[in-house]
Amino acid sequence: MLKRIDGLAVSLFGGSLLYVRTFVGRLLSVGPIPKHIAFIMDGNRRYAKKRSMAKSKGYEAGFLAVMALIKYCFELSIEYMTIYAFSIDNFRRKPEEVQYLMDLILEKIEGLLDHKSIVNQYGVRVHFIGNLKLLSEPVRLAAEEVMEATSNNTKCTLLVCLAYSSTDEIVHAVQESCQEKWNEIQEVNANKAQDIEITREILESNDVINLVDIERHMYMVLAPDPDILIRTSGETRLSNFLLWQTYKLCAVFTKGIVS
Ligand SMILES: CC(C)=CCC/C(C)=C/CC/C(C)=C/COP(=O)(O)OP(=O)(O)O
């Protein structure tokens, strides 16, 4: 959609919109720039329905909007972007809808490898985060391929949340922390008898598992907490997205970007 608007504006104003955008970008970059912006990219179906378009057109518009956002964030030197592309809850949609979305997501992930894609043009490092084992093998393998292919990119980082929910992330981080602590204790136990004292020390400390341990095992450890959260459809709920990382948040925008 943004591409269409850009195209229309370019033909109407002979490209002057690009100057306005560059000017606004320069103006904004004088002030404090957020380090990390997170997006809940919903409202695609509603966007299509409102315009009597096929659902696929809504998702296409949503995807193009995300790509345009990467470009704008890059121009403003915003280092991290996170998008909520598919929640664990989305698996509860009708099987044919889930299949449709998975095929679409696979196509979009594969498209990121194209040398002309925004990701490659702008040197974006891509991470897919979430409970990736819930994804089908082709989607997981394509995601791994993109992560590998972009692993040397340093200019900006895109985190794509797939099969993600915040409560699942927290449970995962607590489980990993427990496992780590357990392994530590086992290792000590495997040593001499005198180390029973050390085992007791570990268990009795208030510190069996602490905040730092849990945060270290969060999928989102790859980025600082977001400064701004944007929900494209206009809904005002967090819908199980970044619950742990948004308690200090200073701004949430829900005005439609896509709609
Ligand atoms: C790079 C990459 C993999 C991008 C993902 C592409 C993409 C379009 C994902 C779909 C996002 C999604 C399932 C939104 C949920 O609401 P909805 O929009 O289905 O419907 P709603 O109108 O009910 O909110």
mmCIF file of C-alpha atoms in Angstrom, residues 9-257:
data_model
loop_
_atom_site.group_PDB
_atom_site.id
_atom_site.type_symbol
_atom_site.label_atom_id
_atom_site.label_comp_id
_atom_site.label_asym_id
_atom_site.label_seq_id
_atom_site.Cartn_x
_atom_site.Cartn_y
_atom_site.Cartn_z
ATOM 1 C CA ALA A 9 2.589 10.822 -4.720
ATOM 2 C CA VAL A 10 5.646 10.654 -6.957
ATOM 3 C CA SER A 11 3.502 10.973 -10.097
ATOM 4 C CA LEU A 12 1.406 13.806 -8.566
ATOM 5 C CA PHE A 13 4.213 15.820 -7.033
ATOM 6 C CA GLY A 14 7.091 14.813 -9.275
ATOM 7 C CA GLY A 15 9.101 13.229 -6.492
ATOM 8 C CA SER A 16 8.844 16.218 -4.107
ATOM 9 C CA LEU A 17 7.413 13.860 -1.475
ATOM 10 C CA LEU A 18 10.792 12.165 -1.358
ATOM 11 C CA TYR A 19 12.403 15.521 -0.529
ATOM 12 C CA VAL A 20 9.765 16.140 2.156
ATOM 13 C CA ARG A 21 10.455 12.663 3.582
ATOM 14 C CA THR A 22 14.208 13.240 3.541
ATOM 15 C CA PHE A 23 13.700 16.653 5.170
ATOM 16 C CA VAL A 24 11.397 15.242 7.876
ATOM 17 C CA GLY A 25 13.888 12.396 8.411
ATOM 18 C CA ARG A 26 16.781 14.858 8.858
ATOM 19 C CA LEU A 27 14.666 16.992 11.207
ATOM 20 C CA LEU A 28 13.710 13.995 13.335
ATOM 21 C CA SER A 29 17.255 12.694 13.488
ATOM 22 C CA VAL A 30 18.370 15.900 15.254
ATOM 23 C CA GLY A 31 16.321 14.918 18.326
ATOM 24 C CA PRO A 32 16.644 11.789 20.474
ATOM 25 C CA ILE A 33 16.165 8.716 18.327
ATOM 26 C CA PRO A 34 14.569 5.589 19.796
ATOM 27 C CA LYS A 35 16.858 2.599 19.778
ATOM 28 C CA HIS A 36 14.146 0.010 19.337
ATOM 29 C CA ILE A 37 10.598 0.113 17.912
ATOM 30 C CA ALA A 38 8.268 -2.884 18.156
ATOM 31 C CA PHE A 39 5.245 -3.481 15.930
ATOM 32 C CA ILE A 40 2.167 -5.641 16.287
ATOM 33 C CA MET A 41 1.375 -6.009 12.611
ATOM 34 C CA ASP A 42 -2.324 -6.870 12.700
ATOM 35 C CA GLY A 43 -5.393 -5.499 10.926
ATOM 36 C CA ASN A 44 -4.417 -6.970 7.545
ATOM 37 C CA ARG A 45 -7.693 -8.863 7.122
ATOM 38 C CA ARG A 46 -9.734 -5.887 8.329
ATOM 39 C CA TYR A 47 -7.855 -3.621 5.912
ATOM 40 C CA ALA A 48 -8.795 -5.927 3.016
ATOM 41 C CA LYS A 49 -12.407 -6.410 4.175
ATOM 42 C CA LYS A 50 -13.008 -2.665 4.496
ATOM 43 C CA ARG A 51 -11.922 -2.221 0.897
ATOM 44 C CA SER A 52 -13.723 -5.335 -0.420
ATOM 45 C CA MET A 53 -10.371 -6.780 -1.405
ATOM 46 C CA ALA A 54 -9.120 -10.367 -1.175
ATOM 47 C CA LYS A 55 -7.511 -11.182 2.179
ATOM 48 C CA SER A 56 -4.221 -11.825 0.387
ATOM 49 C CA LYS A 57 -4.119 -8.162 -0.709
ATOM 50 C CA GLY A 58 -4.408 -7.128 2.942
ATOM 51 C CA TYR A 59 -1.430 -9.278 3.910
ATOM 52 C CA GLU A 60 0.547 -8.049 0.907
ATOM 53 C CA ALA A 61 -0.132 -4.446 2.010
ATOM 54 C CA GLY A 62 0.903 -5.376 5.564
ATOM 55 C CA PHE A 63 4.156 -6.909 4.356
ATOM 56 C CA LEU A 64 4.977 -3.926 2.108
ATOM 57 C CA ALA A 65 4.271 -1.612 5.041
ATOM 58 C CA VAL A 66 6.764 -3.572 7.169
ATOM 59 C CA MET A 67 9.406 -3.342 4.444
ATOM 60 C CA ALA A 68 8.813 0.413 4.110
ATOM 61 C CA LEU A 69 9.092 0.752 7.903
ATOM 62 C CA ILE A 70 12.478 -0.997 7.865
ATOM 63 C CA LYS A 71 13.605 1.573 5.317
ATOM 64 C CA TYR A 72 12.336 4.536 7.386
ATOM 65 C CA CYS A 73 13.826 3.130 10.599
ATOM 66 C CA PHE A 74 17.129 2.619 8.803
ATOM 67 C CA GLU A 75 17.068 6.207 7.488
ATOM 68 C CA LEU A 76 16.490 7.419 11.055
ATOM 69 C CA SER A 77 19.293 5.180 12.400
ATOM 70 C CA ILE A 78 16.926 3.176 14.580
ATOM 71 C CA GLU A 79 18.965 0.130 15.474
ATOM 72 C CA TYR A 80 16.323 -2.455 16.358
ATOM 73 C CA MET A 81 12.875 -3.312 15.016
ATOM 74 C CA THR A 82 10.704 -6.134 16.242
ATOM 75 C CA ILE A 83 7.591 -7.372 14.459
ATOM 76 C CA TYR A 84 4.951 -9.703 15.865
ATOM 77 C CA ALA A 85 4.295 -11.713 12.709
ATOM 78 C CA PHE A 86 2.631 -14.884 14.043
ATOM 79 C CA SER A 87 1.528 -15.599 17.595
ATOM 80 C CA ILE A 88 1.128 -19.010 19.200
ATOM 81 C CA ASP A 89 -2.535 -18.045 19.497
ATOM 82 C CA ASN A 90 -2.745 -17.687 15.696
ATOM 83 C CA PHE A 91 -2.341 -21.500 15.476
ATOM 84 C CA ARG A 92 -5.929 -21.684 16.801
ATOM 85 C CA ARG A 93 -7.298 -20.203 13.576
ATOM 86 C CA LYS A 94 -8.986 -22.579 11.106
ATOM 87 C CA PRO A 95 -6.437 -25.094 9.703
ATOM 88 C CA GLU A 96 -6.798 -23.739 6.153
ATOM 89 C CA GLU A 97 -6.165 -20.173 7.427
ATOM 90 C CA VAL A 98 -3.060 -21.330 9.355
ATOM 91 C CA GLN A 99 -1.827 -23.149 6.248
ATOM 92 C CA TYR A 100 -2.428 -20.050 4.137
ATOM 93 C CA LEU A 101 -0.484 -17.853 6.572
ATOM 94 C CA MET A 102 2.369 -20.354 6.836
ATOM 95 C CA ASP A 103 2.672 -20.523 3.017
ATOM 96 C CA LEU A 104 2.656 -16.732 2.885
ATOM 97 C CA ILE A 105 5.230 -16.417 5.658
ATOM 98 C CA LEU A 106 7.441 -19.009 3.939
ATOM 99 C CA GLU A 107 7.237 -17.043 0.685
ATOM 100 C CA LYS A 108 8.098 -13.785 2.495
ATOM 101 C CA ILE A 109 10.999 -15.343 4.397
ATOM 102 C CA GLU A 110 12.431 -16.784 1.173
ATOM 103 C CA GLY A 111 11.993 -13.356 -0.451
ATOM 104 C CA LEU A 112 14.286 -11.856 2.206
ATOM 105 C CA LEU A 113 17.174 -13.781 0.651
ATOM 106 C CA ASP A 114 16.718 -11.966 -2.647
ATOM 107 C CA HIS A 115 19.672 -9.640 -3.168
ATOM 108 C CA LYS A 116 17.216 -6.832 -4.002
ATOM 109 C CA SER A 117 15.284 -7.227 -0.753
ATOM 110 C CA ILE A 118 15.294 -4.321 1.727
ATOM 111 C CA VAL A 119 17.101 -6.596 4.199
ATOM 112 C CA ASN A 120 20.051 -7.025 1.851
ATOM 113 C CA GLN A 121 20.048 -3.461 0.523
ATOM 114 C CA TYR A 122 20.199 -2.021 4.043
ATOM 115 C CA GLY A 123 22.453 -4.566 5.716
ATOM 116 C CA VAL A 124 19.807 -5.747 8.163
ATOM 117 C CA ARG A 125 20.540 -8.671 10.455
ATOM 118 C CA VAL A 126 17.422 -10.821 10.835
ATOM 119 C CA HIS A 127 16.591 -13.022 13.808
ATOM 120 C CA PHE A 128 13.465 -15.180 13.986
ATOM 121 C CA ILE A 129 12.475 -15.659 17.580
ATOM 122 C CA GLY A 130 9.778 -17.636 19.345
ATOM 123 C CA ASN A 131 8.970 -21.283 19.854
ATOM 124 C CA LEU A 132 10.374 -22.139 16.419
ATOM 125 C CA LYS A 133 9.918 -25.878 16.888
ATOM 126 C CA LEU A 134 6.158 -25.282 16.495
ATOM 127 C CA LEU A 135 6.747 -24.211 12.891
ATOM 128 C CA SER A 136 6.712 -26.583 9.942
ATOM 129 C CA GLU A 137 10.127 -27.766 8.822
ATOM 130 C CA PRO A 138 10.222 -25.725 5.570
ATOM 131 C CA VAL A 139 9.411 -22.499 7.458
ATOM 132 C CA ARG A 140 11.957 -23.254 10.191
ATOM 133 C CA LEU A 141 14.680 -24.124 7.677
ATOM 134 C CA ALA A 142 14.001 -20.986 5.627
ATOM 135 C CA ALA A 143 14.150 -18.899 8.813
ATOM 136 C CA GLU A 144 17.465 -20.508 9.766
ATOM 137 C CA GLU A 145 18.824 -19.845 6.281
ATOM 138 C CA VAL A 146 17.949 -16.118 6.504
ATOM 139 C CA MET A 147 19.499 -15.873 9.986
ATOM 140 C CA GLU A 148 22.688 -17.462 8.696
ATOM 141 C CA ALA A 149 22.764 -15.375 5.500
ATOM 142 C CA THR A 150 22.356 -12.084 7.395
ATOM 143 C CA SER A 151 24.550 -12.939 10.374
ATOM 144 C CA ASN A 152 27.338 -10.572 9.271
ATOM 145 C CA ASN A 153 25.006 -7.601 8.756
ATOM 146 C CA THR A 154 25.565 -4.964 11.400
ATOM 147 C CA LYS A 155 23.658 -1.831 10.405
ATOM 148 C CA CYS A 156 20.344 -2.686 11.988
ATOM 149 C CA THR A 157 18.580 -5.673 13.526
ATOM 150 C CA LEU A 158 15.141 -7.017 12.688
ATOM 151 C CA LEU A 159 13.551 -9.451 15.113
ATOM 152 C CA VAL A 160 10.637 -11.374 13.600
ATOM 153 C CA CYS A 161 8.478 -13.047 16.251
ATOM 154 C CA LEU A 162 7.085 -16.298 14.855
ATOM 155 C CA ALA A 163 5.166 -18.834 16.948
ATOM 156 C CA TYR A 164 5.766 -16.342 19.738
ATOM 157 C CA SER A 165 3.854 -15.433 22.836
ATOM 158 C CA SER A 166 5.249 -13.533 25.751
ATOM 159 C CA THR A 167 4.037 -15.968 28.415
ATOM 160 C CA ASP A 168 5.624 -18.812 26.448
ATOM 161 C CA GLU A 169 8.878 -16.828 26.289
ATOM 162 C CA ILE A 170 8.830 -16.320 30.075
ATOM 163 C CA VAL A 171 8.102 -20.021 30.760
ATOM 164 C CA HIS A 172 10.909 -20.979 28.372
ATOM 165 C CA ALA A 173 13.356 -18.591 30.085
ATOM 166 C CA VAL A 174 12.468 -19.905 33.571
ATOM 167 C CA GLN A 175 12.823 -23.522 32.391
ATOM 168 C CA GLU A 176 16.196 -22.800 30.804
ATOM 169 C CA SER A 177 17.375 -21.018 33.965
ATOM 170 C CA CYS A 178 16.309 -24.002 36.129
ATOM 171 C CA GLN A 179 18.049 -26.393 33.766
ATOM 172 C CA GLU A 180 21.216 -24.312 33.866
ATOM 173 C CA LYS A 181 21.185 -24.209 37.668
ATOM 174 C CA TRP A 182 20.491 -27.945 37.819
ATOM 175 C CA ASN A 183 23.433 -28.640 35.488
ATOM 176 C CA GLU A 184 25.633 -26.473 37.709
ATOM 177 C CA ILE A 185 24.614 -28.473 40.800
ATOM 178 C CA GLN A 186 25.106 -31.804 39.016
ATOM 179 C CA GLU A 187 28.573 -30.714 37.981
ATOM 180 C CA VAL A 188 29.448 -29.832 41.555
ATOM 181 C CA ASN A 189 28.004 -33.154 42.783
ATOM 182 C CA ALA A 190 30.083 -35.050 40.295
ATOM 183 C CA ASN A 191 33.152 -33.680 42.085
ATOM 184 C CA LYS A 192 34.353 -34.551 45.581
ATOM 185 C CA ALA A 193 32.253 -35.006 48.743
ATOM 186 C CA GLN A 194 33.475 -31.725 50.228
ATOM 187 C CA ASP A 195 31.545 -29.976 47.475
ATOM 188 C CA ILE A 196 28.241 -30.923 49.138
ATOM 189 C CA GLU A 197 28.821 -27.687 51.052
ATOM 190 C CA ILE A 198 28.983 -25.774 47.778
ATOM 191 C CA THR A 199 25.776 -27.478 46.604
ATOM 192 C CA ARG A 200 24.050 -26.363 49.795
ATOM 193 C CA GLU A 201 25.381 -22.860 49.266
ATOM 194 C CA ILE A 202 23.910 -22.720 45.775
ATOM 195 C CA LEU A 203 20.531 -24.040 46.923
ATOM 196 C CA GLU A 204 20.301 -21.877 50.017
ATOM 197 C CA SER A 205 21.281 -18.630 48.402
ATOM 198 C CA ASN A 206 18.363 -16.294 47.618
ATOM 199 C CA ASP A 207 19.873 -16.357 44.256
ATOM 200 C CA VAL A 208 18.897 -19.836 43.031
ATOM 201 C CA ILE A 209 17.415 -18.248 39.938
ATOM 202 C CA ASN A 210 17.405 -14.501 39.656
ATOM 203 C CA LEU A 211 16.187 -11.796 37.308
ATOM 204 C CA VAL A 212 19.468 -11.678 35.422
ATOM 205 C CA ASP A 213 19.343 -15.452 34.779
ATOM 206 C CA ILE A 214 15.796 -15.227 33.450
ATOM 207 C CA GLU A 215 16.537 -12.218 31.245
ATOM 208 C CA ARG A 216 19.582 -13.971 29.824
ATOM 209 C CA HIS A 217 17.329 -16.761 28.586
ATOM 210 C CA MET A 218 14.649 -14.563 27.041
ATOM 211 C CA TYR A 219 14.432 -14.702 23.241
ATOM 212 C CA MET A 220 14.457 -10.908 23.355
ATOM 213 C CA VAL A 221 17.904 -10.807 24.981
ATOM 214 C CA LEU A 222 19.138 -9.876 21.496
ATOM 215 C CA ALA A 223 17.778 -6.334 21.792
ATOM 216 C CA PRO A 224 17.316 -3.625 24.417
ATOM 217 C CA ASP A 225 13.717 -3.157 25.640
ATOM 218 C CA PRO A 226 11.621 -1.299 23.061
ATOM 219 C CA ASP A 227 11.131 2.451 23.459
ATOM 220 C CA ILE A 228 7.974 2.558 21.361
ATOM 221 C CA LEU A 229 5.307 -0.020 20.558
ATOM 222 C CA ILE A 230 3.035 0.441 17.549
ATOM 223 C CA ARG A 231 -0.068 -1.668 16.965
ATOM 224 C CA THR A 232 -1.079 -1.158 13.361
ATOM 225 C CA SER A 233 -4.775 -2.086 13.606
ATOM 226 C CA GLY A 234 -5.635 0.451 16.300
ATOM 227 C CA GLU A 235 -6.386 -2.151 19.015
ATOM 228 C CA THR A 236 -5.098 -1.155 22.439
ATOM 229 C CA ARG A 237 -4.253 -4.615 23.848
ATOM 230 C CA LEU A 238 -0.770 -6.131 24.070
ATOM 231 C CA SER A 239 -2.095 -9.565 23.039
ATOM 232 C CA ASN A 240 0.689 -11.482 24.769
ATOM 233 C CA PHE A 241 3.470 -9.521 23.081
ATOM 234 C CA LEU A 242 6.635 -8.459 24.985
ATOM 235 C CA LEU A 243 4.891 -8.334 28.398
ATOM 236 C CA TRP A 244 8.237 -8.577 30.221
ATOM 237 C CA GLN A 245 9.964 -5.985 28.039
ATOM 238 C CA THR A 246 7.297 -3.252 27.946
ATOM 239 C CA TYR A 247 6.679 -2.358 31.586
ATOM 240 C CA LYS A 248 8.945 0.693 31.329
ATOM 241 C CA LEU A 249 7.638 1.702 27.938
ATOM 242 C CA CYS A 250 7.126 5.409 27.341
ATOM 243 C CA ALA A 251 4.909 5.324 24.252
ATOM 244 C CA VAL A 252 2.339 3.033 22.652
ATOM 245 C CA PHE A 253 0.752 4.047 19.362
ATOM 246 C CA THR A 254 -2.313 2.261 18.130
ATOM 247 C CA LYS A 255 -3.372 4.523 15.304
ATOM 248 C CA GLY A 256 -3.526 2.452 12.130
ATOM 249 C CA ILE A 257 -0.430 2.409 9.980
#
